[in-house]
Coordinates of C-alpha atoms and ligand atoms in Angstrom, one line a residue:
X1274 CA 22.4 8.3 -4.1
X1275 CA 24.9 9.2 -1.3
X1276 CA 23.3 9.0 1.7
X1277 CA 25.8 10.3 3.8
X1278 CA 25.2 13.7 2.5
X1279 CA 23.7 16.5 4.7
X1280 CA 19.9 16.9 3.6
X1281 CA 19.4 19.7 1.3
X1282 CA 15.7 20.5 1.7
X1283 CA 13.8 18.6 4.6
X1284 CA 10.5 18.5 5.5
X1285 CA 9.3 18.1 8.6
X1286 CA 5.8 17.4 9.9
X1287 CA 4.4 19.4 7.3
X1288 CA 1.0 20.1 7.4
X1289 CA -0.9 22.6 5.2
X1290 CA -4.7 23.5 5.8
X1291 CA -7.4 25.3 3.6
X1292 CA -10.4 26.9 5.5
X1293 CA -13.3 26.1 3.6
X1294 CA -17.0 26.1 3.9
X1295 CA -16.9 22.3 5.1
X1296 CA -14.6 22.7 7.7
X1297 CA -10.7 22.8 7.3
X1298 CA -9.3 20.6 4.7
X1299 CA -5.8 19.2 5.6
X1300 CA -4.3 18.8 1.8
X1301 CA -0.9 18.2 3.4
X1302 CA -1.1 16.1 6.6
X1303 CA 2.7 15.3 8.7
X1304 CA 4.8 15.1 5.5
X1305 CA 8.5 14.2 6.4
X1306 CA 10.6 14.3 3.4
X1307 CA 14.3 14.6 3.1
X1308 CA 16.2 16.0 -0.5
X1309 CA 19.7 14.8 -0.9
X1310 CA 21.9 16.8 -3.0
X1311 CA 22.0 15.3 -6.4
X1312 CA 19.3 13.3 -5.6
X1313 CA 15.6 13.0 -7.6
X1314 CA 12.7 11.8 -5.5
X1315 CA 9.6 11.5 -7.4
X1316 CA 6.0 12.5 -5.2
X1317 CA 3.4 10.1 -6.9
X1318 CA -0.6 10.3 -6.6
X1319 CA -3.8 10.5 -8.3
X1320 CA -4.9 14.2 -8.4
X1321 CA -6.3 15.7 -5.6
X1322 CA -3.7 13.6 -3.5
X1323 CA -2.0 16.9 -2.3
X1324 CA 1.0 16.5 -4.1
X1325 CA 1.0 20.6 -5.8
X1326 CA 0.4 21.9 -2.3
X1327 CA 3.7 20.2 -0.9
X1328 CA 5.5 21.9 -3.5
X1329 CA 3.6 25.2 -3.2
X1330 CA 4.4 25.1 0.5
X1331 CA 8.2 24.4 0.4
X1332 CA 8.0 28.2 -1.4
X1333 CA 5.9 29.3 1.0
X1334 CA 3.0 30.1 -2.3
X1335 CA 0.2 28.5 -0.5
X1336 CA -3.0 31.2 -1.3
X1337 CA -4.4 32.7 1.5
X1338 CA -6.6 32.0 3.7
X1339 CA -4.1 28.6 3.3
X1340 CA -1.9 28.2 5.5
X1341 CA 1.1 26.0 6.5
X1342 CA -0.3 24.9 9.6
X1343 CA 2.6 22.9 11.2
X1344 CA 6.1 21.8 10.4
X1345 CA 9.0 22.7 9.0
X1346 CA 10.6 23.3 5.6
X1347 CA 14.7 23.3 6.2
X1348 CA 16.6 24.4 3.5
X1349 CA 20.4 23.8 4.3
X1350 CA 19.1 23.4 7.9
X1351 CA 17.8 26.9 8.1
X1352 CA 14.0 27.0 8.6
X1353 CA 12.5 29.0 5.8
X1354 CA 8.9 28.5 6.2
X1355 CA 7.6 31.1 7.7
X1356 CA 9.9 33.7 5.6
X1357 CA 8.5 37.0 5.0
X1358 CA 7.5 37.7 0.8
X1359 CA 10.9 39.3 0.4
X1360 CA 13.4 36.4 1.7
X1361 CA 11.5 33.9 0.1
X1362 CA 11.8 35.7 -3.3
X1363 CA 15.2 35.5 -2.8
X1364 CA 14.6 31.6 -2.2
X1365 CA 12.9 31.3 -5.2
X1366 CA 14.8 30.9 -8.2
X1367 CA 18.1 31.4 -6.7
X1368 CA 18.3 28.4 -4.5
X1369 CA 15.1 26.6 -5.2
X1370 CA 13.2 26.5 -8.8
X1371 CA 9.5 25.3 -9.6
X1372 CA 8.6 24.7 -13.3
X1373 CA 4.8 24.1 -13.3
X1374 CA 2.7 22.1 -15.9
X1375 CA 1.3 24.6 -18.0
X1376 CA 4.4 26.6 -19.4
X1377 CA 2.3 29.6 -21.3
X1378 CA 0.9 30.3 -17.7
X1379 CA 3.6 31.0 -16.8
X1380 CA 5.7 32.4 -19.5
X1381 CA 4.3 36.3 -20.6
X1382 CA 2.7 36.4 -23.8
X1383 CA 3.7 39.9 -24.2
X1384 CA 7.7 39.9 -24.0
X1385 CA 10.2 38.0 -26.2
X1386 CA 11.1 34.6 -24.2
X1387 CA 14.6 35.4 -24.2
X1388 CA 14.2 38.5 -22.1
X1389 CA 12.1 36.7 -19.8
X1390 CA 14.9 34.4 -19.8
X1391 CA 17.4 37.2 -18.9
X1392 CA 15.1 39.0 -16.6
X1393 CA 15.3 35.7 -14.1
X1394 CA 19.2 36.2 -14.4
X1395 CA 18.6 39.6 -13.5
X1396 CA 16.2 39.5 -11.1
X1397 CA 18.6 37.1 -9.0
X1398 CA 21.1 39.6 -9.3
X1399 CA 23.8 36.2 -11.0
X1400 CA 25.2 38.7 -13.3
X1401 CA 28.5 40.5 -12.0
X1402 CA 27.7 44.0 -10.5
X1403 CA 24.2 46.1 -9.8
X1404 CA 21.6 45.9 -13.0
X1405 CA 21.8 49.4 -13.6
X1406 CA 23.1 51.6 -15.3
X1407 CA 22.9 49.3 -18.0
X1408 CA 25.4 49.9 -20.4
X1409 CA 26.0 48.1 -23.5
X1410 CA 28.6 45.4 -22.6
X1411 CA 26.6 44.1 -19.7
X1412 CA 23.5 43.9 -22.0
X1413 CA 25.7 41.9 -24.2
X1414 CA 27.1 39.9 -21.4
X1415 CA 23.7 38.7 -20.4
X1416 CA 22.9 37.8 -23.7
X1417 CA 25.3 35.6 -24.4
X1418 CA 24.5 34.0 -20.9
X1419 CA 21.5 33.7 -22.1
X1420 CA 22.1 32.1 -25.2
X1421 CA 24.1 29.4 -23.3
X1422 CA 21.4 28.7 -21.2
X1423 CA 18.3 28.3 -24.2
X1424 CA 21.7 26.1 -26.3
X1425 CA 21.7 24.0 -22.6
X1426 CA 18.1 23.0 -22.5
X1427 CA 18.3 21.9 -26.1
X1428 CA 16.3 25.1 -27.8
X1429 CA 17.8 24.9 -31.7
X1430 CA 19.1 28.3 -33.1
X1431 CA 18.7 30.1 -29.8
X1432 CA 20.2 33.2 -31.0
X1433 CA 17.2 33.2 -33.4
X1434 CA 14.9 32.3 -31.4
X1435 CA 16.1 35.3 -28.6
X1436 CA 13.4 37.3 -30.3
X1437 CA 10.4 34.9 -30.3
X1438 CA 7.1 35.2 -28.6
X1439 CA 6.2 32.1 -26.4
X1440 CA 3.4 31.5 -28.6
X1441 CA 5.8 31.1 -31.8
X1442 CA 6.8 28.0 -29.7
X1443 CA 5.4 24.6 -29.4
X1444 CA 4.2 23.5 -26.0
X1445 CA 7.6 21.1 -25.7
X1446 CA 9.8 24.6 -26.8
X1447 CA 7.6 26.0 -24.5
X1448 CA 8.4 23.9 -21.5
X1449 CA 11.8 24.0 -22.3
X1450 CA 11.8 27.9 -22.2
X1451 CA 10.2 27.6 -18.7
X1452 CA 13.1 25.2 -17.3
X1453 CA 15.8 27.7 -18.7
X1454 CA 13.9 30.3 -16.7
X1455 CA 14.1 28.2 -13.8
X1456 CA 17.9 27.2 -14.3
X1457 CA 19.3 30.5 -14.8
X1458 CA 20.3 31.1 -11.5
X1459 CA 21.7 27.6 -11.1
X1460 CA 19.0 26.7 -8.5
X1461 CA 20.1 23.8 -5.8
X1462 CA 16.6 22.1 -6.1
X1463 CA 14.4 21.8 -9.2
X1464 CA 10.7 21.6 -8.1
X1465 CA 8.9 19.7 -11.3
X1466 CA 4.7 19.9 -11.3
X1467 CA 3.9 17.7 -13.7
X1468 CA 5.7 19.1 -16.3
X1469 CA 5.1 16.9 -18.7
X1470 CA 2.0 16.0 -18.4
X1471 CA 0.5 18.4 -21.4
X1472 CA 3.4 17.3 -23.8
X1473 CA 3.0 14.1 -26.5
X1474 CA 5.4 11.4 -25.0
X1475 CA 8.7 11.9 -27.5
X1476 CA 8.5 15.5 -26.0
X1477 CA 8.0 14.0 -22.6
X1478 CA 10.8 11.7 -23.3
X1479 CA 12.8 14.7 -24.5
X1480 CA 12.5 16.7 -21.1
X1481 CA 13.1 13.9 -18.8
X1482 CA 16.2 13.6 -20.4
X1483 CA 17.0 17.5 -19.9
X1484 CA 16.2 16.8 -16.5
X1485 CA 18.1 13.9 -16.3
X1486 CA 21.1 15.5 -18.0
X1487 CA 20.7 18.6 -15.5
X1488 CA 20.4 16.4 -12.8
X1489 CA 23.9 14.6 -13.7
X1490 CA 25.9 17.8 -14.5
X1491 CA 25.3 20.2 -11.9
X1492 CA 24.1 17.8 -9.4
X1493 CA 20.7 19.8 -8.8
X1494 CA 18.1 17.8 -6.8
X1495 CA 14.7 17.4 -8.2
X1496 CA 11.2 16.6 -6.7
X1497 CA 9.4 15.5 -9.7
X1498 CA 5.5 15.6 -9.1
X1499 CA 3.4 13.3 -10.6
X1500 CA 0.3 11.0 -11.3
X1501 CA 2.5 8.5 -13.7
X1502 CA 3.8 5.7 -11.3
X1503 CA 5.9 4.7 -14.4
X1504 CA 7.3 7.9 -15.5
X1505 CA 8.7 7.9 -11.8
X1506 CA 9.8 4.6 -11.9
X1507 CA 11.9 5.4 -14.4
X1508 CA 13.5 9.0 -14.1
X1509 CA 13.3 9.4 -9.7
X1510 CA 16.0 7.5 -7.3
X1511 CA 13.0 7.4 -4.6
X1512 CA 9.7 7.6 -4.5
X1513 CA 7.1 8.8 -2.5
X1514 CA 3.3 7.9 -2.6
X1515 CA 0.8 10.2 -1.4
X1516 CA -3.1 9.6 -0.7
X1517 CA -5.0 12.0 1.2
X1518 CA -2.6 14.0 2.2
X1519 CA -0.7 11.8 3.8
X1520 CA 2.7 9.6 2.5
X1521 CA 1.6 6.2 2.5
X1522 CA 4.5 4.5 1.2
X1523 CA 7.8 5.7 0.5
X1524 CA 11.4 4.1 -0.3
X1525 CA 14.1 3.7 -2.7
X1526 CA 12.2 3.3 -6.7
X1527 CA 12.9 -0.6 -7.0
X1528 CA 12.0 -1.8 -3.9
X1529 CA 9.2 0.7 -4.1
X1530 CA 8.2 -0.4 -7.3
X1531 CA 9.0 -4.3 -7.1
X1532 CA 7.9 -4.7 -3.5
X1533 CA 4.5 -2.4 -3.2
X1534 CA 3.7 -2.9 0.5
X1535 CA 0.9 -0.4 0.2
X1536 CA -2.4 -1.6 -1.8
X1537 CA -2.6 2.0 -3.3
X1538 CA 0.8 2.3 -4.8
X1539 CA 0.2 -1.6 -5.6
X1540 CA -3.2 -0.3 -7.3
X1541 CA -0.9 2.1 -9.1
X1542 CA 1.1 0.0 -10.9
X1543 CA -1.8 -1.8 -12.0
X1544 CA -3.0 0.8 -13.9
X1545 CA 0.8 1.2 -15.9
X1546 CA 0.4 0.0 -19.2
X1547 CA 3.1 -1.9 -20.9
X1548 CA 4.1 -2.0 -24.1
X1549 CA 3.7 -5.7 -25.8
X1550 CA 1.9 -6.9 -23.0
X1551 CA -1.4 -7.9 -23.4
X1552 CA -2.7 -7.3 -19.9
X1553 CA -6.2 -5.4 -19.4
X1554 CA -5.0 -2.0 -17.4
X1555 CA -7.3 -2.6 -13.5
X1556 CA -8.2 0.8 -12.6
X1557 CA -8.7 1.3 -8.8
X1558 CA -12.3 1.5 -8.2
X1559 CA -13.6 4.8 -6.9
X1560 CA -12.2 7.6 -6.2
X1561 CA -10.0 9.8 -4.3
X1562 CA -11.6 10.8 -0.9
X1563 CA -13.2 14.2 -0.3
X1564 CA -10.2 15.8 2.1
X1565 CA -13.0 17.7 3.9
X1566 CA -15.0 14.2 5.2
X1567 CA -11.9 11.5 5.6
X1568 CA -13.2 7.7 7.1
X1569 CA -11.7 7.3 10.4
X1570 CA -8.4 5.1 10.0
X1571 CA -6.9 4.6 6.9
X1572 CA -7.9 7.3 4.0
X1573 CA -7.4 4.4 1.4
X1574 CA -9.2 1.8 3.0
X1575 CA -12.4 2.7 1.0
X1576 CA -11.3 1.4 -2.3
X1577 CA -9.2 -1.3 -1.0
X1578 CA -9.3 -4.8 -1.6
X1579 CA -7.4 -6.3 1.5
X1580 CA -9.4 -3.8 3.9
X1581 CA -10.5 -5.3 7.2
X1582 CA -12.8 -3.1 9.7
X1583 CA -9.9 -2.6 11.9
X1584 CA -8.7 -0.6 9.2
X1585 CA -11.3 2.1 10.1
X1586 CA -10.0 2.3 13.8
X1587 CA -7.0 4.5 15.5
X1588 CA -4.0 5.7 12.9
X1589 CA -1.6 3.8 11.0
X1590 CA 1.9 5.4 11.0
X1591 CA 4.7 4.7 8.8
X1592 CA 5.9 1.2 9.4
X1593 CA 9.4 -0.2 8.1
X1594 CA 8.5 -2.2 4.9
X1595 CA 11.5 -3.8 4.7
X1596 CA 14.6 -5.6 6.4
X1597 CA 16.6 -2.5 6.4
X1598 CA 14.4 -0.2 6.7
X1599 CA 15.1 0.8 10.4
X1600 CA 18.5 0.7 10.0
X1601 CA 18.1 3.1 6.7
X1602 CA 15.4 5.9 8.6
X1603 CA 14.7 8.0 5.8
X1604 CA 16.0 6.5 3.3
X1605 CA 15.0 2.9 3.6
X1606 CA 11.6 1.6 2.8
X1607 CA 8.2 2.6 4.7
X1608 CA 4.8 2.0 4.4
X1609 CA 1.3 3.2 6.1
X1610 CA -0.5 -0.3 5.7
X1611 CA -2.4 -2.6 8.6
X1612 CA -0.7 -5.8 7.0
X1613 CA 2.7 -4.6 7.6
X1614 CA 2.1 -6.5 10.7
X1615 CA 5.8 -8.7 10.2
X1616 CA 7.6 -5.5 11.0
X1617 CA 6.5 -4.1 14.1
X1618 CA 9.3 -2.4 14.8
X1619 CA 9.9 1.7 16.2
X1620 CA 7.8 4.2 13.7
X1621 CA 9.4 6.8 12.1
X1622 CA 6.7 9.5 12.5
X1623 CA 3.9 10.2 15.2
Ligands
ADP116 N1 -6.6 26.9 -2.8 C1 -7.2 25.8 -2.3 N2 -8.3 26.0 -1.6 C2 -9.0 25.0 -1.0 N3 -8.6 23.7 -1.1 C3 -7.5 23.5 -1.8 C4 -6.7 24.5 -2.4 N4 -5.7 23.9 -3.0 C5 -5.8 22.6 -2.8 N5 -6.9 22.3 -2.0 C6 -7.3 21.0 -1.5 O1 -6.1 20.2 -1.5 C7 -6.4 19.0 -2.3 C8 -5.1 18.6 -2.9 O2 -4.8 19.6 -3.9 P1 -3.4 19.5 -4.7 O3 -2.3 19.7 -3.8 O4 -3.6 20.4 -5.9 O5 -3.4 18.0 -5.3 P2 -2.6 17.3 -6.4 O6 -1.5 18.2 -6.9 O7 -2.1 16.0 -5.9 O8 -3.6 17.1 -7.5 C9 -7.5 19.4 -3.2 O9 -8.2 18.3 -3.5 C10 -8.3 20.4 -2.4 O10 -9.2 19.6 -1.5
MG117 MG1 -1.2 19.1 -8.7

């Protein structure tokens, strides 16, 4: 992507906390991310990694007694992440849309999925002129916008189909349903929580490629959330790997992907199976840390294979992972690894 364009969402610093009888639990630890228009960065990690509360943060959803405990979310430069209920609502949906993993949770089993459709036109106030009275040719108008909408995210007969109940859909009609909901308003960023992850994979295959297709018409930027390394590699421009809380590698998708400099997102691509190839799949042994009792040093250096005791001492920051990656800042390659010790060059982040 274009990196002379002006950031579109950034995040700065981020850090997200949850009280909890063990202590506070940072899920989100000094985040810096930055959203191009147009552009589709893909936040990888095994669950637990923190990835759901980045996103819930951005919309400022993080349950209480949560809280975003530091940073910044920019949108368009502005600082939106302290917004009170009311402008954030306006946020959401209009400017910046989250479709989650489980649609039915989302969708209302009790109303007709095309109303709920035209209820998130509505309630972003995209049709012409104050919702009510509502008189008959408005009703129609938003109908037929509608309409347009399910026929754009590939629901068959939609006119039909106006008048279903989300449970008269499968899970993959389902899901699309949810992204119409969330495209309504013609949102600048598409937030995606693993929203495939319930669906068989031609489904799966069949959404990425509404995304895609969204992504290339009306240049809406996506932050796809995921555990698949390979579902990444394939659909997002860059990608970010989070352990712990924490980015610990991040960079454009090949060089992240054909030049791991972290042993997680290296461990990662272990575990991608591949069709025709006869390889066992290596799990990573162990598991993801409890947040609430990190090692001191590196989070990963638990289950790591190259860890050396220094690895338990002071704090790694983002190192440049590559030639360029100075020169690049944000957009170039970075990893949080000891062994980047050939590049010891100015850190991006404190
Ligand atoms: N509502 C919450 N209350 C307490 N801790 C939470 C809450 N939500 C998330 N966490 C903590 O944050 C960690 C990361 O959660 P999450 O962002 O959902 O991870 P991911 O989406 O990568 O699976 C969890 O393992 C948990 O420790
Ligand atoms: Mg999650």
């Amino acid at each position: 992507m274009n990196d002379t364009h002006a950031p579109l969402l950034e995040l700065r610093n981020l850090t997200t906390m949850f009280p909890t009888r063990r202590g506070e639990v940072r899920a989100v630890e000094a985040v810096n991310l930055t959203l191009r228009k147009g552009q589709i960065l893909g936040l990888v990690g095994e669950s637990g990694c923190g990835k759901s509360t980045v996103l819930l943060s951005i919309l400022g959803l993080i349950a209480k007694p949560g809280r975003v405990d530091k940073g910044q979310v920019l949108l368009e430069g502005r600082d939106i992440t302290h917004l009170s209920g009311g402008e954030m609502r306006r946020i959401r949906g209009r400017e910046i849309a989250m479709i989650f993993q489980d649609p039915l949770s989302t969708l209302n089993p009790a109303f007709h999925v095309g109303e709920q459709i035209r209820e998130s036109l509505r309630l972003h106030h995209m049709m012409l002129g104050p919702p009510w009275p509502l008189d008959r040719a408005k009703k129609a108008r938003e109908k037929k916008r509608v309409i347009e909408v399910m026929q754009e995210v590939g629901i068959p007969a939609p006119e039909a189909r106006y008048k279903a109940y989300p449970h008269q859909f499968s899970g993959g009609m389902q899901q699309r349903a949810l992204i119409a909901i969330g495209l309504a308003c013609q949102p600048k960023v598409l937030l995606a929580d693993e929203p495939t992850t319930a669906l068989d994979v031609t489904i799966q295959a069949q959404i990425v490629a509404l995304m895609r297709r969204i992504n290339q018409e009306h240049h809406t930027a996506i932050i796809l959330v995921t555990h698949d390394l390979g579902l990444a590699a394939e659909f997002c421009d860059h990608i970010a790997v989070m352990y712990a809380g924490r980015i610990v590698e991040i960079g454009p998708t090949d060089q992240v992907i054909e030049e791991p400099r972290h042993p997680y997102t290296a461990g990662l691509l272990r575990c991608i199976p591949h069709v025709g190839e006869r390889r066992a799949i290596e799990p990573i042994p162990g598991n993801v840390p409890d947040l609430a009792d990190l090692p001191p040093g590196c989070a990963f250096s638990l289950r790591c294979d190259s860890a050396r005791p220094v690895c338990n001492e002071g704090f790694f920051r983002l190192q440049p992972a590559s030639a360029d990656a100075v020169k690049r800042g944000e957009g170039g390659h970075w990893a949080r690894c000891l062994r980047l010790t050939d590049y010891q060059m100015p850190a991006l982040e404190d």
